[in-house]
Amino acid sequence: MATSFFEGPEKKVEWVVVDGFPSLRSLGDERWEGIVRAARAQIISKLSSERCDAYLLSESTLLVYDEHATLITCGRTRLVDAVECALETIPPQAIAFLVLERKNEHFPREQPTDFATDARRLSELLPGRALRFGAEHSHAIELFHTLRPYEPDAEDTTLEVLMHGIAEAANPFRGDGGSDALARARSVGLGNVIPGFAVDDHAFTPAGYSLNALRGPHYFTFHVTPEDVGSYASFETNVDHRADPELVLRVVEPFRPQAFDVFAYAPDGEALSLEVPGYVLHQHVTAPVCGYGVSFLHFCRPAAGATGATPIALG
Amino acid sequence: MATSFFEGPEKKVEWVVVDGFPSLRSLGDERWEGIVRAARAQIISKLSSERCDAYLLSESTLLVYDEHATLITCGRTRLVDAVECALETIPPQAIAFLVLERKNEHFPREQPTDFATDARRLSELLPGRALRFGAEHSHAIELFHTLRPYEPDAEDTTLEVLMHGIAEAANPFRGDGGSDALARARSVGLGNVIPGFAVDDHAFTPAGYSLNALRGPHYFTFHVTPEDVGSYASFETNVDHRADPELVLRVVEPFRPQAFDVFAYAPDGEALSLEVPGYVLHQHVTAPVCGYGVSFLHFCRPAAGATGATPIALG
């Protein structure tokens, strides 16, 4: 790779512990820092509500609740190493449900492992199965989940929006990590995409922006990779997207992506349908996963006219 | 990779020799076999017209004319090794024009090299530059070409159609390489997509189908990878596509791909515009390359409804 790039598309793991297991929040910052370091990332800051500790990481986000945790990492991190590290503290029999996701990367040859290798390692610790949502020639999410019977809470939804090709809208996030950079990034107003949340955000050097937001039991998080090659932004929330049909539109609008995925979990096996003005739904995949209906929708924007080719440095 | 797959998307090199250089056809079968072997492929059969020798390969096609040659290979072949081998016979100063293309692969981690590495190796032999047609998060063709001034003939067009996600239409190509398999593949009628051509075709074991067709100075070629994971078919011709606006439609129709690219060269820098019923144009990139107008168009089919997720074997 002669061209400078950052791998924005994330790996994600979420696990829920069985009833009666001690609070995951009580593990403390130091233990969580060790788990994050196992993935080759670092904790930058922490925002807490009465229900959740949201850690902003050098590569994305860690959310810790009493009974469940979500770790999202990007770049060249090794997320499965962090799961192995966590399972030294949390015995596998205390895991009620675990799911690992990997979005197909922009630069897969630069990754230390592929999804199948990650999933096989996890399956040696926790019996599970793997699924691909989306076509192997296009955008896709690969997912590993445990097989233990599990019933999600009636309010337990997750919405992810993964946006590719945001170079047109990435200028405010191309700062150098200084205070001006943070002010420019904040001017986009991502912290208000759902009102009333406390916000913790960070502008990275040489570029990039991350934001965690909390309101009681609810979170949302943005991560922006503004580099021309591999430009990308992601959003995730546990606010009930079924009650806010305009939410995806509000998330997508500031980034004007060439293409984006919506990946959603809803209890009771409910599948998501969605139309987004200005975009064509190219892929729509749904499957039941441990009591959730999981839906993958890939949207792409029709070409507005011909553009030029992109030079590739050979130096 | 636990899942069985074949990498259909091709690498391609075309070169033209300077006026006065001996006929490339006169190099003879043995020398060409050595060049093909350098890429880790083999010659299966040969079809000749008064102007061209068309070799069907274990991985795609070699077309040899007096003054130019096109070598297309798929799978895990090492096409740049074949170029280095050819340049032992054809000195670099005898190369009037050379272009290398690589479609982004379904399984890039399984490839021995990436495009940038290939292009850097070529640039040490022949001064050149590299371009990407298409977005790095989506379908794209990366291209290296020489910098020497070059003027294409007025009739010198190329049309490539690269079709992804053809599993629905791949049954006739899922044979075992026997005579029934060949008859089933032939029943699709790919040899008649342009009438009046002599045809040389082959059904592969365990699956797959290739076809070369010649009529005087004109060729067309099909290569079909029918495996469920990574299903793919490609078409290429030097018949003037500008005079046959329905050609792309006739090529695409038997395969009903989820998505496809059109990649076209036309002399005089002319860019291609195209609409294809049932598909949305998602990417449109054009650039001048050594007197050609080169156009990349990526089309995708709107989702017709939700499908299920695909199991990934962990065995």
PDB file of C-alpha atoms in Angstrom, chain B residues 48-289:
ATOM      1  CA  SER B  48      -7.051 -19.476 -35.292  1.00  0.00           C
ATOM      2  CA  SER B  49      -8.398 -17.033 -37.834  1.00  0.00           C
ATOM      3  CA  GLU B  50      -6.400 -15.343 -40.577  1.00  0.00           C
ATOM      4  CA  ARG B  51      -5.573 -12.552 -38.115  1.00  0.00           C
ATOM      5  CA  CYS B  52      -5.534 -14.041 -34.601  1.00  0.00           C
ATOM      6  CA  ASP B  53      -4.538 -17.068 -32.532  1.00  0.00           C
ATOM      7  CA  ALA B  54      -6.954 -17.473 -29.607  1.00  0.00           C
ATOM      8  CA  TYR B  55      -5.682 -19.806 -26.888  1.00  0.00           C
ATOM      9  CA  LEU B  56      -8.132 -21.142 -24.313  1.00  0.00           C
ATOM     10  CA  LEU B  57      -6.335 -21.368 -20.965  1.00  0.00           C
ATOM     11  CA  SER B  58      -6.848 -23.274 -17.730  1.00  0.00           C
ATOM     12  CA  GLU B  59      -7.436 -19.764 -16.326  1.00  0.00           C
ATOM     13  CA  SER B  60      -9.028 -17.637 -19.094  1.00  0.00           C
ATOM     14  CA  THR B  61      -7.608 -16.565 -22.457  1.00  0.00           C
ATOM     15  CA  LEU B  62      -4.619 -15.494 -24.569  1.00  0.00           C
ATOM     16  CA  LEU B  63      -5.172 -13.638 -27.857  1.00  0.00           C
ATOM     17  CA  VAL B  64      -2.184 -13.161 -30.171  1.00  0.00           C
ATOM     18  CA  TYR B  65      -2.169 -10.902 -33.224  1.00  0.00           C
ATOM     19  CA  ASP B  66       0.827  -9.930 -35.363  1.00  0.00           C
ATOM     20  CA  GLU B  67       1.332  -6.628 -33.561  1.00  0.00           C
ATOM     21  CA  HIS B  68      -0.443  -7.046 -30.218  1.00  0.00           C
ATOM     22  CA  ALA B  69      -1.362  -9.620 -27.591  1.00  0.00           C
ATOM     23  CA  THR B  70      -3.904  -9.808 -24.760  1.00  0.00           C
ATOM     24  CA  LEU B  71      -3.461 -12.182 -21.821  1.00  0.00           C
ATOM     25  CA  ILE B  72      -6.356 -12.558 -19.371  1.00  0.00           C
ATOM     26  CA  THR B  73      -5.970 -14.771 -16.294  1.00  0.00           C
ATOM     27  CA  CYS B  74      -8.059 -15.456 -13.195  1.00  0.00           C
ATOM     28  CA  GLY B  75      -7.791 -17.572 -10.036  1.00  0.00           C
ATOM     29  CA  ARG B  76      -4.504 -17.155  -8.175  1.00  0.00           C
ATOM     30  CA  THR B  77      -2.399 -16.644 -11.296  1.00  0.00           C
ATOM     31  CA  ARG B  78       0.625 -14.342 -11.346  1.00  0.00           C
ATOM     32  CA  LEU B  79       0.113 -12.324 -14.494  1.00  0.00           C
ATOM     33  CA  VAL B  80       3.054  -9.967 -13.955  1.00  0.00           C
ATOM     34  CA  ASP B  81       5.395 -12.979 -13.960  1.00  0.00           C
ATOM     35  CA  ALA B  82       4.124 -13.683 -17.492  1.00  0.00           C
ATOM     36  CA  VAL B  83       4.830 -10.093 -18.542  1.00  0.00           C
ATOM     37  CA  GLU B  84       8.384 -10.371 -17.210  1.00  0.00           C
ATOM     38  CA  CYS B  85       8.749 -13.638 -19.124  1.00  0.00           C
ATOM     39  CA  ALA B  86       7.433 -12.043 -22.347  1.00  0.00           C
ATOM     40  CA  LEU B  87       9.850  -9.118 -21.948  1.00  0.00           C
ATOM     41  CA  GLU B  88      12.740 -11.592 -22.117  1.00  0.00           C
ATOM     42  CA  THR B  89      11.732 -12.115 -25.775  1.00  0.00           C
ATOM     43  CA  ILE B  90      10.295  -8.676 -26.543  1.00  0.00           C
ATOM     44  CA  PRO B  91      12.688  -5.945 -25.379  1.00  0.00           C
ATOM     45  CA  PRO B  92      10.979  -3.116 -23.445  1.00  0.00           C
ATOM     46  CA  GLN B  93      11.937  -0.591 -26.148  1.00  0.00           C
ATOM     47  CA  ALA B  94       9.818  -2.640 -28.603  1.00  0.00           C
ATOM     48  CA  ILE B  95       6.687  -2.063 -26.480  1.00  0.00           C
ATOM     49  CA  ALA B  96       4.647   0.769 -28.027  1.00  0.00           C
ATOM     50  CA  PHE B  97       1.846   0.494 -25.445  1.00  0.00           C
ATOM     51  CA  LEU B  98       1.123  -1.748 -22.478  1.00  0.00           C
ATOM     52  CA  VAL B  99      -1.817  -1.744 -20.099  1.00  0.00           C
ATOM     53  CA  LEU B 100      -2.364  -3.941 -17.035  1.00  0.00           C
ATOM     54  CA  GLU B 101      -5.776  -4.171 -15.358  1.00  0.00           C
ATOM     55  CA  ARG B 102      -6.945  -5.839 -12.170  1.00  0.00           C
ATOM     56  CA  LYS B 103     -10.556  -6.050 -11.046  1.00  0.00           C
ATOM     57  CA  ASN B 104     -10.901  -5.979  -7.261  1.00  0.00           C
ATOM     58  CA  GLU B 105     -11.062  -9.599  -6.143  1.00  0.00           C
ATOM     59  CA  HIS B 106     -13.751 -11.371  -4.131  1.00  0.00           C
ATOM     60  CA  PHE B 107     -11.060 -12.868  -1.865  1.00  0.00           C
ATOM     61  CA  PRO B 108      -8.075 -10.488  -2.026  1.00  0.00           C
ATOM     62  CA  ARG B 109      -6.326 -12.086   0.951  1.00  0.00           C
ATOM     63  CA  GLU B 110      -5.953 -15.283  -1.100  1.00  0.00           C
ATOM     64  CA  GLN B 111      -4.018 -13.513  -3.893  1.00  0.00           C
ATOM     65  CA  PRO B 112      -0.221 -13.792  -4.070  1.00  0.00           C
ATOM     66  CA  THR B 113       0.126 -10.027  -4.714  1.00  0.00           C
ATOM     67  CA  ASP B 114      -1.957  -6.854  -4.766  1.00  0.00           C
ATOM     68  CA  PHE B 115      -2.266  -4.434  -7.678  1.00  0.00           C
ATOM     69  CA  ALA B 116       0.140  -1.833  -6.276  1.00  0.00           C
ATOM     70  CA  THR B 117       2.880  -4.456  -5.988  1.00  0.00           C
ATOM     71  CA  ASP B 118       2.224  -5.631  -9.562  1.00  0.00           C
ATOM     72  CA  ALA B 119       2.240  -2.073 -10.897  1.00  0.00           C
ATOM     73  CA  ARG B 120       5.472  -1.193  -9.092  1.00  0.00           C
ATOM     74  CA  ARG B 121       7.172  -4.247 -10.608  1.00  0.00           C
ATOM     75  CA  LEU B 122       6.004  -3.278 -14.089  1.00  0.00           C
ATOM     76  CA  SER B 123       7.047   0.344 -13.608  1.00  0.00           C
ATOM     77  CA  GLU B 124      10.626  -0.840 -13.042  1.00  0.00           C
ATOM     78  CA  LEU B 125      10.559  -2.371 -16.533  1.00  0.00           C
ATOM     79  CA  LEU B 126       8.429   0.213 -18.328  1.00  0.00           C
ATOM     80  CA  PRO B 127       7.788   3.808 -17.169  1.00  0.00           C
ATOM     81  CA  GLY B 128       4.092   4.146 -16.405  1.00  0.00           C
ATOM     82  CA  ARG B 129       1.366   5.424 -14.122  1.00  0.00           C
ATOM     83  CA  ALA B 130      -1.516   3.823 -12.259  1.00  0.00           C
ATOM     84  CA  LEU B 131      -5.185   4.791 -11.944  1.00  0.00           C
ATOM     85  CA  ARG B 132      -8.188   3.448 -10.075  1.00  0.00           C
ATOM     86  CA  PHE B 133     -11.561   3.437 -11.850  1.00  0.00           C
ATOM     87  CA  GLY B 134     -14.234   3.097  -9.162  1.00  0.00           C
ATOM     88  CA  ALA B 135     -14.449   3.482  -5.389  1.00  0.00           C
ATOM     89  CA  GLU B 136     -12.164   1.545  -3.045  1.00  0.00           C
ATOM     90  CA  HIS B 137     -15.213   0.484  -0.981  1.00  0.00           C
ATOM     91  CA  SER B 138     -17.021  -0.904  -4.009  1.00  0.00           C
ATOM     92  CA  HIS B 139     -16.294  -2.432  -7.390  1.00  0.00           C
ATOM     93  CA  ALA B 140     -13.202  -0.973  -9.051  1.00  0.00           C
ATOM     94  CA  ILE B 141     -10.613  -1.660 -11.739  1.00  0.00           C
ATOM     95  CA  GLU B 142      -7.014  -0.665 -11.101  1.00  0.00           C
ATOM     96  CA  LEU B 143      -4.996   0.041 -14.231  1.00  0.00           C
ATOM     97  CA  PHE B 144      -1.312   0.572 -15.039  1.00  0.00           C
ATOM     98  CA  HIS B 145      -0.290   1.943 -18.429  1.00  0.00           C
ATOM     99  CA  THR B 146       2.900   2.994 -20.192  1.00  0.00           C
ATOM    100  CA  LEU B 147       3.672   6.680 -20.755  1.00  0.00           C
ATOM    101  CA  ARG B 148       5.130   6.505 -24.268  1.00  0.00           C
ATOM    102  CA  PRO B 149       3.122   8.604 -26.774  1.00  0.00           C
ATOM    103  CA  TYR B 150       0.693   6.314 -28.547  1.00  0.00           C
ATOM    104  CA  GLU B 151      -2.100   6.722 -31.065  1.00  0.00           C
ATOM    105  CA  PRO B 152      -4.687   3.931 -31.266  1.00  0.00           C
ATOM    106  CA  ASP B 153      -6.199   2.855 -34.590  1.00  0.00           C
ATOM    107  CA  ALA B 154      -9.576   4.401 -35.377  1.00  0.00           C
ATOM    108  CA  GLU B 155     -11.251   0.949 -35.089  1.00  0.00           C
ATOM    109  CA  ASP B 156      -9.490  -0.112 -31.886  1.00  0.00           C
ATOM    110  CA  THR B 157     -12.250  -0.551 -29.304  1.00  0.00           C
ATOM    111  CA  THR B 158     -12.528  -2.964 -26.380  1.00  0.00           C
ATOM    112  CA  LEU B 159     -15.617  -3.780 -24.349  1.00  0.00           C
ATOM    113  CA  GLU B 160     -15.477  -5.743 -21.088  1.00  0.00           C
ATOM    114  CA  VAL B 161     -18.552  -6.787 -19.101  1.00  0.00           C
ATOM    115  CA  LEU B 162     -17.764  -8.156 -15.607  1.00  0.00           C
ATOM    116  CA  MET B 163     -20.786  -9.768 -13.945  1.00  0.00           C
ATOM    117  CA  HIS B 164     -21.025 -10.561 -10.219  1.00  0.00           C
ATOM    118  CA  GLY B 165     -23.625 -12.568  -8.333  1.00  0.00           C
ATOM    119  CA  ILE B 166     -24.861 -14.873 -11.106  1.00  0.00           C
ATOM    120  CA  ALA B 167     -25.795 -17.840  -8.875  1.00  0.00           C
ATOM    121  CA  GLU B 168     -29.456 -17.743  -9.994  1.00  0.00           C
ATOM    122  CA  ALA B 169     -28.397 -18.351 -13.607  1.00  0.00           C
ATOM    123  CA  ALA B 170     -25.335 -20.546 -13.057  1.00  0.00           C
ATOM    124  CA  ASN B 171     -26.931 -24.021 -13.131  1.00  0.00           C
ATOM    125  CA  PRO B 172     -26.014 -24.813 -16.766  1.00  0.00           C
ATOM    126  CA  PHE B 173     -22.345 -24.183 -15.910  1.00  0.00           C
ATOM    127  CA  ARG B 174     -22.223 -26.394 -12.794  1.00  0.00           C
ATOM    128  CA  GLY B 175     -21.209 -29.507 -14.744  1.00  0.00           C
ATOM    129  CA  ASP B 176     -18.375 -31.916 -14.015  1.00  0.00           C
ATOM    130  CA  GLY B 177     -16.434 -31.235 -17.215  1.00  0.00           C
ATOM    131  CA  GLY B 178     -17.924 -34.197 -19.140  1.00  0.00           C
ATOM    132  CA  SER B 179     -19.705 -34.074 -22.502  1.00  0.00           C
ATOM    133  CA  ASP B 180     -23.118 -33.564 -20.872  1.00  0.00           C
ATOM    134  CA  ALA B 181     -21.669 -30.596 -19.002  1.00  0.00           C
ATOM    135  CA  LEU B 182     -20.439 -29.080 -22.264  1.00  0.00           C
ATOM    136  CA  ALA B 183     -23.826 -29.611 -23.932  1.00  0.00           C
ATOM    137  CA  ARG B 184     -25.637 -27.995 -21.000  1.00  0.00           C
ATOM    138  CA  ALA B 185     -23.314 -24.980 -21.053  1.00  0.00           C
ATOM    139  CA  ARG B 186     -23.643 -24.654 -24.844  1.00  0.00           C
ATOM    140  CA  SER B 187     -27.437 -24.662 -24.555  1.00  0.00           C
ATOM    141  CA  VAL B 188     -27.222 -21.150 -23.073  1.00  0.00           C
ATOM    142  CA  GLY B 189     -26.060 -19.966 -26.494  1.00  0.00           C
ATOM    143  CA  LEU B 190     -23.184 -17.700 -25.471  1.00  0.00           C
ATOM    144  CA  GLY B 191     -21.452 -18.506 -28.782  1.00  0.00           C
ATOM    145  CA  ASN B 192     -24.227 -16.661 -30.630  1.00  0.00           C
ATOM    146  CA  VAL B 193     -24.173 -13.434 -28.628  1.00  0.00           C
ATOM    147  CA  ILE B 194     -22.521 -11.985 -31.741  1.00  0.00           C
ATOM    148  CA  PRO B 195     -23.429 -14.054 -34.833  1.00  0.00           C
ATOM    149  CA  GLY B 196     -21.065 -15.633 -37.329  1.00  0.00           C
ATOM    150  CA  PHE B 197     -18.072 -16.455 -35.106  1.00  0.00           C
ATOM    151  CA  ALA B 198     -16.084 -19.713 -34.974  1.00  0.00           C
ATOM    152  CA  VAL B 199     -16.166 -20.997 -31.384  1.00  0.00           C
ATOM    153  CA  ASP B 200     -13.759 -22.946 -29.162  1.00  0.00           C
ATOM    154  CA  ASP B 201     -15.153 -23.757 -25.706  1.00  0.00           C
ATOM    155  CA  HIS B 202     -14.403 -25.900 -22.662  1.00  0.00           C
ATOM    156  CA  ALA B 203     -16.313 -27.106 -19.582  1.00  0.00           C
ATOM    157  CA  PHE B 204     -14.075 -27.386 -16.526  1.00  0.00           C
ATOM    158  CA  THR B 205     -13.952 -29.926 -13.699  1.00  0.00           C
ATOM    159  CA  PRO B 206     -15.383 -29.488 -11.099  1.00  0.00           C
ATOM    160  CA  ALA B 207     -17.222 -26.483 -12.585  1.00  0.00           C
ATOM    161  CA  GLY B 208     -16.827 -23.549 -14.948  1.00  0.00           C
ATOM    162  CA  TYR B 209     -16.980 -22.760 -18.645  1.00  0.00           C
ATOM    163  CA  SER B 210     -14.790 -20.775 -21.049  1.00  0.00           C
ATOM    164  CA  LEU B 211     -15.387 -19.778 -24.652  1.00  0.00           C
ATOM    165  CA  ASN B 212     -13.211 -18.100 -27.275  1.00  0.00           C
ATOM    166  CA  ALA B 213     -14.754 -16.930 -30.539  1.00  0.00           C
ATOM    167  CA  LEU B 214     -13.085 -15.531 -33.687  1.00  0.00           C
ATOM    168  CA  ARG B 215     -14.222 -13.941 -36.947  1.00  0.00           C
ATOM    169  CA  GLY B 216     -11.345 -12.475 -38.953  1.00  0.00           C
ATOM    170  CA  PRO B 217      -9.765  -9.747 -36.798  1.00  0.00           C
ATOM    171  CA  HIS B 218     -12.541  -9.853 -34.190  1.00  0.00           C
ATOM    172  CA  TYR B 219     -12.803 -11.919 -31.018  1.00  0.00           C
ATOM    173  CA  PHE B 220     -15.086 -12.371 -28.108  1.00  0.00           C
ATOM    174  CA  THR B 221     -14.574 -14.446 -24.990  1.00  0.00           C
ATOM    175  CA  PHE B 222     -16.691 -15.606 -22.038  1.00  0.00           C
ATOM    176  CA  HIS B 223     -15.511 -17.068 -18.718  1.00  0.00           C
ATOM    177  CA  VAL B 224     -18.032 -18.387 -16.202  1.00  0.00           C
ATOM    178  CA  THR B 225     -17.370 -19.154 -12.509  1.00  0.00           C
ATOM    179  CA  PRO B 226     -20.607 -20.807 -11.309  1.00  0.00           C
ATOM    180  CA  GLU B 227     -19.714 -21.617  -7.674  1.00  0.00           C
ATOM    181  CA  ASP B 228     -22.290 -20.252  -5.198  1.00  0.00           C
ATOM    182  CA  VAL B 229     -19.616 -18.333  -3.309  1.00  0.00           C
ATOM    183  CA  GLY B 230     -17.995 -15.854  -5.687  1.00  0.00           C
ATOM    184  CA  SER B 231     -20.196 -16.571  -8.721  1.00  0.00           C
ATOM    185  CA  TYR B 232     -19.009 -14.492 -11.673  1.00  0.00           C
ATOM    186  CA  ALA B 233     -18.960 -14.276 -15.460  1.00  0.00           C
ATOM    187  CA  SER B 234     -16.974 -12.055 -17.798  1.00  0.00           C
ATOM    188  CA  PHE B 235     -17.205 -11.084 -21.450  1.00  0.00           C
ATOM    189  CA  GLU B 236     -14.773  -9.192 -23.659  1.00  0.00           C
ATOM    190  CA  THR B 237     -14.730  -8.238 -27.325  1.00  0.00           C
ATOM    191  CA  ASN B 238     -12.993  -5.970 -29.820  1.00  0.00           C
ATOM    192  CA  VAL B 239     -16.151  -5.805 -31.964  1.00  0.00           C
ATOM    193  CA  ASP B 240     -17.132  -2.130 -32.086  1.00  0.00           C
ATOM    194  CA  HIS B 241     -19.647  -1.818 -29.234  1.00  0.00           C
ATOM    195  CA  ARG B 242     -20.499   1.722 -30.341  1.00  0.00           C
ATOM    196  CA  ALA B 243     -22.260   0.242 -33.388  1.00  0.00           C
ATOM    197  CA  ASP B 244     -24.249  -2.305 -31.329  1.00  0.00           C
ATOM    198  CA  PRO B 245     -25.999  -0.549 -28.416  1.00  0.00           C
ATOM    199  CA  GLU B 246     -27.888  -3.744 -27.448  1.00  0.00           C
ATOM    200  CA  LEU B 247     -24.710  -5.827 -27.050  1.00  0.00           C
ATOM    201  CA  VAL B 248     -24.306  -5.258 -23.289  1.00  0.00           C
ATOM    202  CA  LEU B 249     -27.940  -6.213 -22.739  1.00  0.00           C
ATOM    203  CA  ARG B 250     -27.510  -9.465 -24.734  1.00  0.00           C
ATOM    204  CA  VAL B 251     -24.400 -10.315 -22.688  1.00  0.00           C
ATOM    205  CA  VAL B 252     -25.987  -9.574 -19.308  1.00  0.00           C
ATOM    206  CA  GLU B 253     -29.394 -11.164 -19.906  1.00  0.00           C
ATOM    207  CA  PRO B 254     -28.377 -14.864 -19.625  1.00  0.00           C
ATOM    208  CA  PHE B 255     -26.584 -14.236 -16.305  1.00  0.00           C
ATOM    209  CA  ARG B 256     -29.016 -11.891 -14.485  1.00  0.00           C
ATOM    210  CA  PRO B 257     -26.131 -10.584 -12.317  1.00  0.00           C
ATOM    211  CA  GLN B 258     -26.733  -8.756  -9.038  1.00  0.00           C
ATOM    212  CA  ALA B 259     -24.208  -6.187 -10.253  1.00  0.00           C
ATOM    213  CA  PHE B 260     -21.885  -5.708 -13.218  1.00  0.00           C
ATOM    214  CA  ASP B 261     -19.214  -3.403 -14.594  1.00  0.00           C
ATOM    215  CA  VAL B 262     -18.793  -2.194 -18.140  1.00  0.00           C
ATOM    216  CA  PHE B 263     -15.190  -1.226 -18.912  1.00  0.00           C
ATOM    217  CA  ALA B 264     -14.631   0.180 -22.387  1.00  0.00           C
ATOM    218  CA  TYR B 265     -11.811   1.592 -24.496  1.00  0.00           C
ATOM    219  CA  ALA B 266     -12.592   3.789 -27.484  1.00  0.00           C
ATOM    220  CA  PRO B 267     -10.148   5.695 -29.712  1.00  0.00           C
ATOM    221  CA  ASP B 268     -10.274   9.515 -29.896  1.00  0.00           C
ATOM    222  CA  GLY B 269     -10.850   9.727 -26.150  1.00  0.00           C
ATOM    223  CA  GLU B 270     -14.564   9.075 -26.508  1.00  0.00           C
ATOM    224  CA  ALA B 271     -16.360   8.315 -23.181  1.00  0.00           C
ATOM    225  CA  LEU B 272     -19.162   5.758 -22.941  1.00  0.00           C
ATOM    226  CA  SER B 273     -22.668   6.456 -21.662  1.00  0.00           C
ATOM    227  CA  LEU B 274     -25.111   3.613 -21.232  1.00  0.00           C
ATOM    228  CA  GLU B 275     -28.439   2.746 -19.645  1.00  0.00           C
ATOM    229  CA  VAL B 276     -29.377  -0.854 -18.906  1.00  0.00           C
ATOM    230  CA  PRO B 277     -33.028  -1.692 -18.121  1.00  0.00           C
ATOM    231  CA  GLY B 278     -33.504  -3.161 -14.636  1.00  0.00           C
ATOM    232  CA  TYR B 279     -30.215  -1.738 -13.336  1.00  0.00           C
ATOM    233  CA  VAL B 280     -29.109   1.485 -11.645  1.00  0.00           C
ATOM    234  CA  LEU B 281     -25.836   3.173 -12.660  1.00  0.00           C
ATOM    235  CA  HIS B 282     -24.012   3.559  -9.322  1.00  0.00           C
ATOM    236  CA  GLN B 283     -20.521   4.546 -10.499  1.00  0.00           C
ATOM    237  CA  HIS B 284     -19.372   6.275 -13.695  1.00  0.00           C
ATOM    238  CA  VAL B 285     -15.681   7.067 -14.163  1.00  0.00           C
ATOM    239  CA  THR B 286     -13.886   8.131 -17.332  1.00  0.00           C
ATOM    240  CA  ALA B 287     -10.268   9.027 -18.064  1.00  0.00           C
ATOM    241  CA  PRO B 288      -8.008   9.433 -21.101  1.00  0.00           C
ATOM    242  CA  VAL B 289      -5.353   6.705 -21.426  1.00  0.00           C
TER     243      VAL B 289
END
